[in-house]
XYZ file of N, CA and C in Angstrom:
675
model
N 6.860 -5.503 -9.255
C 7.553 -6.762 -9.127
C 8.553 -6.691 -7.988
N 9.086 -7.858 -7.433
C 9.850 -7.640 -6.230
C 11.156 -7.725 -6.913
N 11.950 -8.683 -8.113
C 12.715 -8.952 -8.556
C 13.528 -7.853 -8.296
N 14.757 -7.217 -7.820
C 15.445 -6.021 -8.163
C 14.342 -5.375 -7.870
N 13.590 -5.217 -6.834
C 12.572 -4.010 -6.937
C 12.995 -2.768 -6.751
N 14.834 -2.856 -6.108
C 15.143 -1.129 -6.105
C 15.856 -0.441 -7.303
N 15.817 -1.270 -8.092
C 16.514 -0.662 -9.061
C 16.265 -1.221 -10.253
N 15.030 -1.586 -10.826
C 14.243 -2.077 -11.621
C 13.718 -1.038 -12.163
N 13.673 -0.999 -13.613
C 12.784 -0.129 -14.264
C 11.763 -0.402 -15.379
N 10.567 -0.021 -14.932
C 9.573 -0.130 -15.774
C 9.186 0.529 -16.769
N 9.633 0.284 -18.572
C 9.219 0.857 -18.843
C 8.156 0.689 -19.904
N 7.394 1.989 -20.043
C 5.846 1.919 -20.678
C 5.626 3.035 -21.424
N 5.057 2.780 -22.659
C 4.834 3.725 -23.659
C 3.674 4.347 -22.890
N 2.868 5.955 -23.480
C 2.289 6.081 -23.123
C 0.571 5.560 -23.483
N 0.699 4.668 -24.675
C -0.655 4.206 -24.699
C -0.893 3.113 -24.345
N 0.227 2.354 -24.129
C 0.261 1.310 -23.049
C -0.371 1.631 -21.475
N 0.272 2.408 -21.452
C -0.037 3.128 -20.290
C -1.708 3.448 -19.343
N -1.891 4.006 -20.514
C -3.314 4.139 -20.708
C -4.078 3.332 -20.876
N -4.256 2.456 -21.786
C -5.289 1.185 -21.329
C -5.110 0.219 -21.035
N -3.903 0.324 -20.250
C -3.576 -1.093 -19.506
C -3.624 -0.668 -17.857
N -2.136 0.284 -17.703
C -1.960 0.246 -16.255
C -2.486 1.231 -15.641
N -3.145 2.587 -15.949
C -3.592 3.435 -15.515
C -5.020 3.236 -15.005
N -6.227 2.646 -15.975
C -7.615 2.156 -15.499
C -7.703 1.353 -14.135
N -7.008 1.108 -13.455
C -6.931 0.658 -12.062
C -7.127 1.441 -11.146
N -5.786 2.343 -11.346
C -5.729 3.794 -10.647
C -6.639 4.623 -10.880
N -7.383 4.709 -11.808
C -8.467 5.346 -12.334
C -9.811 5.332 -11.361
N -9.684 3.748 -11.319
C -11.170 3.200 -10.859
C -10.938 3.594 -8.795
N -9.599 3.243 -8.851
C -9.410 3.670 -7.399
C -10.100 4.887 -7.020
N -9.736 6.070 -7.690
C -9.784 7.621 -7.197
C -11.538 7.648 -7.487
N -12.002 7.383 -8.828
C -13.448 7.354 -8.488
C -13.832 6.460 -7.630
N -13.547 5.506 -7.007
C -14.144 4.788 -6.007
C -14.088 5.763 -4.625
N -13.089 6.940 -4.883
C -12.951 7.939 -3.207
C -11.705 7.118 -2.488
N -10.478 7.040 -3.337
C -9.236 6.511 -2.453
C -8.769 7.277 -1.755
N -7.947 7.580 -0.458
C -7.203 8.659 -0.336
C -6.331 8.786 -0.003
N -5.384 7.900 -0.043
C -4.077 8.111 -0.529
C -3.318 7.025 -0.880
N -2.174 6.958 -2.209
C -1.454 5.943 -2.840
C -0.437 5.777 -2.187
N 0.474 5.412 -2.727
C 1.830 4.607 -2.213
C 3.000 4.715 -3.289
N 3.788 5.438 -3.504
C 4.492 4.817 -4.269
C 5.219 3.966 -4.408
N 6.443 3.203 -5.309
C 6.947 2.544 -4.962
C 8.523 2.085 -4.842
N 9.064 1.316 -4.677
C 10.966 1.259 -4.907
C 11.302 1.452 -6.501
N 10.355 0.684 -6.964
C 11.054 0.552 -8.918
C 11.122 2.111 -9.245
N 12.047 1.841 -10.673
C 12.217 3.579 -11.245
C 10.608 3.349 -12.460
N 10.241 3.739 -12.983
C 9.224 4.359 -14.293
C 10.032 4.872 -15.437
N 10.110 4.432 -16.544
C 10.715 4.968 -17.262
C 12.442 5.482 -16.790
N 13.090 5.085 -16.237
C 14.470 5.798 -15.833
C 14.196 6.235 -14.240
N 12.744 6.710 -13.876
C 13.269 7.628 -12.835
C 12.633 7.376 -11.963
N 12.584 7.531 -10.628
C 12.209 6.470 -9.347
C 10.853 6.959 -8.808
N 10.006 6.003 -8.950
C 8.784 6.593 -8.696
C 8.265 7.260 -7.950
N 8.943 7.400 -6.852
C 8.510 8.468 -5.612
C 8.651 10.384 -6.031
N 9.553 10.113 -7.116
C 9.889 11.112 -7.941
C 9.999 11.593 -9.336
N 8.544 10.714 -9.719
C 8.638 11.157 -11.249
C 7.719 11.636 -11.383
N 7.744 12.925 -12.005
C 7.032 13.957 -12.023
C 5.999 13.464 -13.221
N 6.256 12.970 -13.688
C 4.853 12.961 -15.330
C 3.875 11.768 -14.496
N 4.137 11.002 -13.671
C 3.325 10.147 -13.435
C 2.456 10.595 -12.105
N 3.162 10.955 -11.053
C 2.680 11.875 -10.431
C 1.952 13.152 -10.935
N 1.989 13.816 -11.645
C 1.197 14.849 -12.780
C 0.101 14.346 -12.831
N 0.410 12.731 -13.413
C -1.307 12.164 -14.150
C -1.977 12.219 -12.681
N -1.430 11.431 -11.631
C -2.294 11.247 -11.041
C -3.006 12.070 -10.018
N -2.146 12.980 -10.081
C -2.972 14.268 -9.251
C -3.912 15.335 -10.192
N -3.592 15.563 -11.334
C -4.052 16.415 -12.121
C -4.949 15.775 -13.314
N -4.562 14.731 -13.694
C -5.102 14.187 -15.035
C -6.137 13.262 -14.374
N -6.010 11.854 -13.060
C -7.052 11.125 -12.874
C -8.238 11.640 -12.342
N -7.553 12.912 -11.658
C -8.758 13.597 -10.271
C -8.528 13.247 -9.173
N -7.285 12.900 -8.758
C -7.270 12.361 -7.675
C -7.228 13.653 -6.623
N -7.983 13.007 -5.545
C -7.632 14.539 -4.195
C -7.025 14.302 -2.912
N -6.469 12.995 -2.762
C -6.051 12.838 -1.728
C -4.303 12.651 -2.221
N -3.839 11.830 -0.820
C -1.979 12.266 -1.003
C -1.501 10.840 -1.114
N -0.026 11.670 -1.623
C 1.264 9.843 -2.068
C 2.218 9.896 -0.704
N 2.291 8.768 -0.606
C 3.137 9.011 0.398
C 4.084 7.579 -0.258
N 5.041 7.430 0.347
C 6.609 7.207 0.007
C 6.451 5.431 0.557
N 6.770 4.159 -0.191
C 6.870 3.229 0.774
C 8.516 3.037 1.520
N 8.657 2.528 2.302
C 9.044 2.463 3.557
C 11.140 2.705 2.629
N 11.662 3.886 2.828
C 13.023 4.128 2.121
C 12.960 3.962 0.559
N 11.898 4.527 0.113
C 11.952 4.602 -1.592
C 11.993 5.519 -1.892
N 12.270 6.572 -0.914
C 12.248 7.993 -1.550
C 13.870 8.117 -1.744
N 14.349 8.952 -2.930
C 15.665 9.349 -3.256
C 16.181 10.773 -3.203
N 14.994 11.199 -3.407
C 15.477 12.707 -3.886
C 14.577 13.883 -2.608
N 14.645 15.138 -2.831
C 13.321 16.073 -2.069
C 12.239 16.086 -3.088
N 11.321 15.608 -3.387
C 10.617 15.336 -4.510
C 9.091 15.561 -4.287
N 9.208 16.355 -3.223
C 7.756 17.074 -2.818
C 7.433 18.117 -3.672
N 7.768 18.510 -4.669
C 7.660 19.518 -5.552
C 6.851 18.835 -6.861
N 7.443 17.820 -6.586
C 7.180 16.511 -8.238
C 5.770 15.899 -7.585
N 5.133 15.969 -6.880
C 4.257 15.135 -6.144
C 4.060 14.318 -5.048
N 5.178 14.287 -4.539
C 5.025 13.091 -3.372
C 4.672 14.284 -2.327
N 3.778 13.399 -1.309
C 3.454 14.491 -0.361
C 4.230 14.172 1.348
N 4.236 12.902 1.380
C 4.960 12.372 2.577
C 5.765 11.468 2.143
N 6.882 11.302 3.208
C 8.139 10.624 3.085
C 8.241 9.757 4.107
N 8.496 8.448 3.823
C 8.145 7.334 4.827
C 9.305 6.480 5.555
N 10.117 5.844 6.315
C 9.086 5.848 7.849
C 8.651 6.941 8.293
N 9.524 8.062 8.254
C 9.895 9.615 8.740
C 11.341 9.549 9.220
N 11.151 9.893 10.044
C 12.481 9.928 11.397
C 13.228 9.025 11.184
N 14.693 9.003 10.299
C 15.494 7.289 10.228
C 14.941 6.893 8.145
N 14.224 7.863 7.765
C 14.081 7.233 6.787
C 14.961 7.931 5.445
N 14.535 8.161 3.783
C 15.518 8.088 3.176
C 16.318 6.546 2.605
N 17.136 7.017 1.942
C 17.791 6.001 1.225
C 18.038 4.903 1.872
N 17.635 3.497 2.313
C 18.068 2.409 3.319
C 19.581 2.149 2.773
N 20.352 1.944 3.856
C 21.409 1.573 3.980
C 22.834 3.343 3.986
N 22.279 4.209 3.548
C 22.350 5.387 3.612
C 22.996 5.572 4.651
N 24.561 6.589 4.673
C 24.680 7.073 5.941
C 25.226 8.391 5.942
N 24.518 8.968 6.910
C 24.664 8.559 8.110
C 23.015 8.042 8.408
N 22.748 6.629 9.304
C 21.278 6.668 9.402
C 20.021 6.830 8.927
N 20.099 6.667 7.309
C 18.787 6.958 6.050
C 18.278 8.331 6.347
N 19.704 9.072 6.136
C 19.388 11.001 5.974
C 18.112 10.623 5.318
N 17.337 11.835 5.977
C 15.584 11.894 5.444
C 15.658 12.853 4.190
N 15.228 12.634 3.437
C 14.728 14.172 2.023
C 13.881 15.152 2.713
N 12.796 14.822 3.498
C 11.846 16.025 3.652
C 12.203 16.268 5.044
N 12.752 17.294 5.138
C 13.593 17.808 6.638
C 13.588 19.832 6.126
N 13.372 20.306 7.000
C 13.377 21.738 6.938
C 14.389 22.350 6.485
N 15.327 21.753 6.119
C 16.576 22.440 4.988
C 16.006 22.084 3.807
N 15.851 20.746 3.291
C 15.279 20.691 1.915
C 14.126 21.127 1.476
N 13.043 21.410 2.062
C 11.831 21.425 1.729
C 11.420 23.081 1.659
N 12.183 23.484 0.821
C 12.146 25.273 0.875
C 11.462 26.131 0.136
N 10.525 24.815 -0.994
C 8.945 25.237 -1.555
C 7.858 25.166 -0.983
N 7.967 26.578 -0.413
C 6.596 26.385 0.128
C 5.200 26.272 0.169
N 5.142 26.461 -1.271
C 3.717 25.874 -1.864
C 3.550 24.876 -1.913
N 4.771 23.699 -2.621
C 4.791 22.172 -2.105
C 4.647 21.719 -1.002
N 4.389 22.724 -0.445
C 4.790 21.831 1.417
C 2.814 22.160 2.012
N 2.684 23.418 1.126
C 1.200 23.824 1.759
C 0.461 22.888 0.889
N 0.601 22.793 -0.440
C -0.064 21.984 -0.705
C -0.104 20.296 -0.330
N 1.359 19.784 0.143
C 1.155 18.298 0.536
C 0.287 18.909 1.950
N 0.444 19.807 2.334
C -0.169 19.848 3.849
C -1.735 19.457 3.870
N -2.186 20.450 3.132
C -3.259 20.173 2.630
C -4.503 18.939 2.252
N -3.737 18.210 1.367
C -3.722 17.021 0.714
C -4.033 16.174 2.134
N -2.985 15.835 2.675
C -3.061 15.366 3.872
C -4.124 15.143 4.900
N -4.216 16.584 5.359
C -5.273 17.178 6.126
C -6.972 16.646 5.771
N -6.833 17.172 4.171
C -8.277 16.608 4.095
C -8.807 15.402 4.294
N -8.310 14.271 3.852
C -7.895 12.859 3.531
C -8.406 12.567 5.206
N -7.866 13.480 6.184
C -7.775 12.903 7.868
C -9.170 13.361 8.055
N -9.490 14.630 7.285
C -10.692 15.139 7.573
C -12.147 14.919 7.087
N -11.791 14.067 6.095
C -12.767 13.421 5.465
C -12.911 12.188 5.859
N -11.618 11.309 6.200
C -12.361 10.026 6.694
C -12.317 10.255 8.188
N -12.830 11.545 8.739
C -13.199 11.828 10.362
C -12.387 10.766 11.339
N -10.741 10.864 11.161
C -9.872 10.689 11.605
C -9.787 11.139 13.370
N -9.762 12.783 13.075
C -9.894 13.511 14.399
C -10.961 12.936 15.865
N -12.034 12.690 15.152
C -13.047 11.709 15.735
C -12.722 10.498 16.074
N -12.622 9.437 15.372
C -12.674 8.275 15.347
C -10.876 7.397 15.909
N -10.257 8.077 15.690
C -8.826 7.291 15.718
C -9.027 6.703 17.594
N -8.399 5.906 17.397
C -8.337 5.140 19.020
C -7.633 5.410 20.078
N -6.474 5.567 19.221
C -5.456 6.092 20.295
C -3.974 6.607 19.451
N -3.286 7.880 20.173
C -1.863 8.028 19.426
C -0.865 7.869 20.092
N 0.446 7.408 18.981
C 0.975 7.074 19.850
C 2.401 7.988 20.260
N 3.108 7.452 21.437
C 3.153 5.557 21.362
C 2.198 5.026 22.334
N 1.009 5.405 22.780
C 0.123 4.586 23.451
C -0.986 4.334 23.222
N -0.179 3.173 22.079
C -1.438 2.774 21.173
C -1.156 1.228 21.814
N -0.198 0.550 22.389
C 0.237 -1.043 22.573
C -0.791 -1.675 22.843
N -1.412 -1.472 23.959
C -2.705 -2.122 24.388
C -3.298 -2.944 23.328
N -4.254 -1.177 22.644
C -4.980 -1.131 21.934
C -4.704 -2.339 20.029
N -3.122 -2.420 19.690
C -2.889 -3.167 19.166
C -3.080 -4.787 19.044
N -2.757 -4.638 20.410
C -2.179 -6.254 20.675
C -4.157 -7.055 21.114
N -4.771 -6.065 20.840
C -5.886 -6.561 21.729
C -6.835 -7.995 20.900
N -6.965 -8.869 20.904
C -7.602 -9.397 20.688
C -9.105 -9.344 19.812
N -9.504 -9.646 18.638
C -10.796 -9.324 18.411
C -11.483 -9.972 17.436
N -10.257 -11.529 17.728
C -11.093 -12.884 16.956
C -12.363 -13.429 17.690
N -13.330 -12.015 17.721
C -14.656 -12.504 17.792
C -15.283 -12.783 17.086
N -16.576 -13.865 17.146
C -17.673 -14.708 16.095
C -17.737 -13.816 14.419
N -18.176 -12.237 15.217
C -18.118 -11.002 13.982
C -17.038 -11.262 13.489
N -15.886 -11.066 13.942
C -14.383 -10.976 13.071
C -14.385 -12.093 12.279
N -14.547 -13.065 12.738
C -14.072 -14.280 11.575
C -15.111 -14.405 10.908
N -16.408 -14.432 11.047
C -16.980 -14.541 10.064
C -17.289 -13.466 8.915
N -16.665 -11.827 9.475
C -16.197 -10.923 7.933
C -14.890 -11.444 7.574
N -13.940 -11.713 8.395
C -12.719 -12.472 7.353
C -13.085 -13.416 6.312
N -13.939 -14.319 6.998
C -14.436 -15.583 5.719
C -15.283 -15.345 4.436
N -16.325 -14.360 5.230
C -16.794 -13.843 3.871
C -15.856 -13.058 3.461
N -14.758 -11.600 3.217
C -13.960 -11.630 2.402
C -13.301 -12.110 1.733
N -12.706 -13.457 2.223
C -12.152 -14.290 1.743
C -12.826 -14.695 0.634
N -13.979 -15.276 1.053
C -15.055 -15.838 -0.297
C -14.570 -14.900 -1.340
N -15.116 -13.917 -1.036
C -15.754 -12.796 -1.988
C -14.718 -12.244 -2.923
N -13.239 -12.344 -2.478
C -12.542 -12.060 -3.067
C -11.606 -13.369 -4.023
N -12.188 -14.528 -4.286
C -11.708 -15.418 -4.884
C -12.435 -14.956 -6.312
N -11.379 -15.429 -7.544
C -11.525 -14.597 -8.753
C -11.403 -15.873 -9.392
N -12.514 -16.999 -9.989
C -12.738 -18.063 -11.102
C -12.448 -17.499 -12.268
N -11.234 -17.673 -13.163
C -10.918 -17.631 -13.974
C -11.301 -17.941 -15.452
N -11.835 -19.791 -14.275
C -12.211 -20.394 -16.104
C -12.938 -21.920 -15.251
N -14.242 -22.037 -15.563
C -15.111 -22.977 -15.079
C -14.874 -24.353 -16.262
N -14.228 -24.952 -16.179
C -14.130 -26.148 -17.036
C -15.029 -27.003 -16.524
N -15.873 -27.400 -17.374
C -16.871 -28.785 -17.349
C -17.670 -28.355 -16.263
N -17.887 -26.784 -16.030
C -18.953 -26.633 -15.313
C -18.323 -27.333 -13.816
N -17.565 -27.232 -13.188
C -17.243 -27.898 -12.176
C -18.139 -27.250 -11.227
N -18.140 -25.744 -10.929
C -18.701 -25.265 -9.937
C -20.050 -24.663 -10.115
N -20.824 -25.106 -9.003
C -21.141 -24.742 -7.838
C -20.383 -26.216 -7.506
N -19.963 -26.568 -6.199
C -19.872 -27.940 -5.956
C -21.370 -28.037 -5.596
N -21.647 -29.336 -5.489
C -22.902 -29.632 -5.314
C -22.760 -31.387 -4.109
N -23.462 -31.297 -3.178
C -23.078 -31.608 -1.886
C -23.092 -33.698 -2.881
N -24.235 -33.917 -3.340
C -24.209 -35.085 -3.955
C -23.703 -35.663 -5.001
N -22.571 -35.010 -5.319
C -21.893 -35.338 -6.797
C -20.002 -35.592 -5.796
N -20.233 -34.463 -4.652
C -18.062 -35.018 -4.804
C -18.416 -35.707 -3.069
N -17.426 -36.323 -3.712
C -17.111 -37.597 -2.923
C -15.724 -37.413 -1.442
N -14.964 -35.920 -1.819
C -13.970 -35.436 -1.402
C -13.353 -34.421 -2.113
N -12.606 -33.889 -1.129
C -11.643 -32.217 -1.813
C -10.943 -32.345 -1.066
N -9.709 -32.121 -1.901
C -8.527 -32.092 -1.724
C -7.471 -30.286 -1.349
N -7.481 -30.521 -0.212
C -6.796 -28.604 -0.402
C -5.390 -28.613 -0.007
N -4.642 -27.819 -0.978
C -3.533 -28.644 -1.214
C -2.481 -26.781 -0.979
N -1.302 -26.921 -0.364
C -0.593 -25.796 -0.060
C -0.040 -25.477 1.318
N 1.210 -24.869 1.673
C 1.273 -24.928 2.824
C 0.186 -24.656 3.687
N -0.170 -23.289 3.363
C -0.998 -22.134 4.099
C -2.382 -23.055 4.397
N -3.016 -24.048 3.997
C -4.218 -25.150 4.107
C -4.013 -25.573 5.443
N -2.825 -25.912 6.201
C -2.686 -26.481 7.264
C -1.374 -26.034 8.272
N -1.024 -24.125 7.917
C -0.340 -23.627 8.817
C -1.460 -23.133 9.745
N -0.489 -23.344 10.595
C -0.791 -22.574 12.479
C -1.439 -21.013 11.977
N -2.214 -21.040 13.002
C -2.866 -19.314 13.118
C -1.990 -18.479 13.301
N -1.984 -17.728 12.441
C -0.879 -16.231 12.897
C -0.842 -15.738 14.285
N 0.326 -15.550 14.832
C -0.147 -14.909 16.255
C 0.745 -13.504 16.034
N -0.366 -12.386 16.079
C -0.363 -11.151 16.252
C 1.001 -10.568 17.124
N 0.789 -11.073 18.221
C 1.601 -11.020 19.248
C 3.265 -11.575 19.669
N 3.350 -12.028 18.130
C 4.584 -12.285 17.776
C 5.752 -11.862 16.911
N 6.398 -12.042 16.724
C 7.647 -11.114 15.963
C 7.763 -10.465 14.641
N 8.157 -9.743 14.951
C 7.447 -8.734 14.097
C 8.244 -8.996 11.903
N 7.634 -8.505 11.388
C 7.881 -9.069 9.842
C 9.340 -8.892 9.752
N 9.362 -10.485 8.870
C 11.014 -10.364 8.404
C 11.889 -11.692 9.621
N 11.060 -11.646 10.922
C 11.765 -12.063 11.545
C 10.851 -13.150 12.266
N 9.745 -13.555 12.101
C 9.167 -14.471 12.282
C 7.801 -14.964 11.318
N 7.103 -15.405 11.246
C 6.263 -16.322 10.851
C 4.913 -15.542 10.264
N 5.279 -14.630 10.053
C 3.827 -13.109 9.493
C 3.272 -13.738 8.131
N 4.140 -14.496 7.537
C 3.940 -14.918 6.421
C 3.583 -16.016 6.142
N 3.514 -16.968 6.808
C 2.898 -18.484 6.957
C 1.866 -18.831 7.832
N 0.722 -17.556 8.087
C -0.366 -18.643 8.812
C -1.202 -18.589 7.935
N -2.242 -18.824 8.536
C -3.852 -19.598 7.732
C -4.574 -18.635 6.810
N -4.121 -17.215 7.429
C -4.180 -16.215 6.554
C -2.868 -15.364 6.522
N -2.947 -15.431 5.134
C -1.239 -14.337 4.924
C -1.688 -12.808 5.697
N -0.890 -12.447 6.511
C -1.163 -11.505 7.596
C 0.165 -10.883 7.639
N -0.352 -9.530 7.272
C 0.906 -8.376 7.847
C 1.869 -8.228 7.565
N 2.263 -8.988 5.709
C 3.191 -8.151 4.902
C 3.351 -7.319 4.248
N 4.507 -6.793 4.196
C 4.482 -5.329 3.363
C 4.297 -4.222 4.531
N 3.988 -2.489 3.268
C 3.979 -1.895 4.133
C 2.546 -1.675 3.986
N 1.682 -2.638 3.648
C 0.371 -2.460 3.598
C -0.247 -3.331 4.969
């Protein structure tokens, strides 16, 4: 939830747990995920980037084999021991608002387990090495700009955006059989919401938080997803 998302706590029994919020995460890791996110809220009392029983499940109990990494200043503690494997932005990150400058947790004074550190290394590594990263990546940076900003609303692009789009709409509840529409029965449709008749996102514009990422035709480029 975003409400208080930094200092919100969720809490959940453990058989709640289990057949409610865990079968997601479940289905992820057998689907071949490779790597989660944690998040700002605490779990039970304690902040998810650093709670060790939940992190436990999911490295040891779901099967998971790839790594957690931290969303963007949710990490609190050095908590690479508990499971987290990376700490996010990096450089500048740590507690937001923090000073001096969001001191980082995983910095070569704190990180003085070194099995935690071989094993996030690890974790990591494979994840790059399995989805043939080394191969395939485009460019590193910082001279990646080009390659960002480049254009590639070609015929292909929009028409896999649209079919995702389709594909990912979830009918809830078909009353009176409304759908399929059927070309000789409606007379008109009505599409109703800002986002129906905002401007195209432009890529090439300011960056989240501070301009318009969030109001075009497709919601584009919030979060740290």
């Amino acid at each position: 939830q975003e409400t208080n998302r930094n200092g919100e706590s969720s809490e959940v029994d453990d058989k709640t747990a289990w057949e409610l919020y865990l079968p997601p995460f479940q289905a992820a890791v057998d689907a071949g995920v490779g790597a989660f996110m944690c998040s700002y809220n605490k779990v039970d009392g304690i902040d998810s980037c650093s709670n060790p029983k939940y992190l436990d499940i999911l490295h040891n109990k779901l099967g998971f084999r790839g790594f957690v990494q931290s969303d963007w200043w949710a990490t609190h503690s050095t908590s690479n021991a508990a499971g987290l494997d990376q700490e996010m932005p990096g450089i500048g990150s740590g507690d937001s608002g923090a000073v001096p400058d969001h001191a980082e947790y995983f910095d070569a004074l704190e990180l003085h387990e070194k099995s935690a550190v071989d094993i996030s290394a690890t974790r990591i590594l494979a994840v790059m090495y399995r989805m043939n990263l080394p191969e395939t990546t485009k460019c590193s940076p910082p001279n990646c700009k080009d390659y960002f900003l480049t254009d590639v609303s070609t015929p292909e692009h929009v028409s896999l955006a649209r079919s995702s789009a389709a594909k990912s709409v979830v009918l809830l509840k078909n009353e009176g059989d409304i759908l399929p529409l059927l070309a000789g029965s409606i007379k008109s449709i009505a599409i109703i919401g800002y986002a129906s008749n905002a401007s195209a996102f432009d890529p090439n514009g300011l960056g989240q938080g501070q301009g318009a990422w969030h109001t075009g035709d497709y919601y584009s480029g919030g979060g740290s997803g």
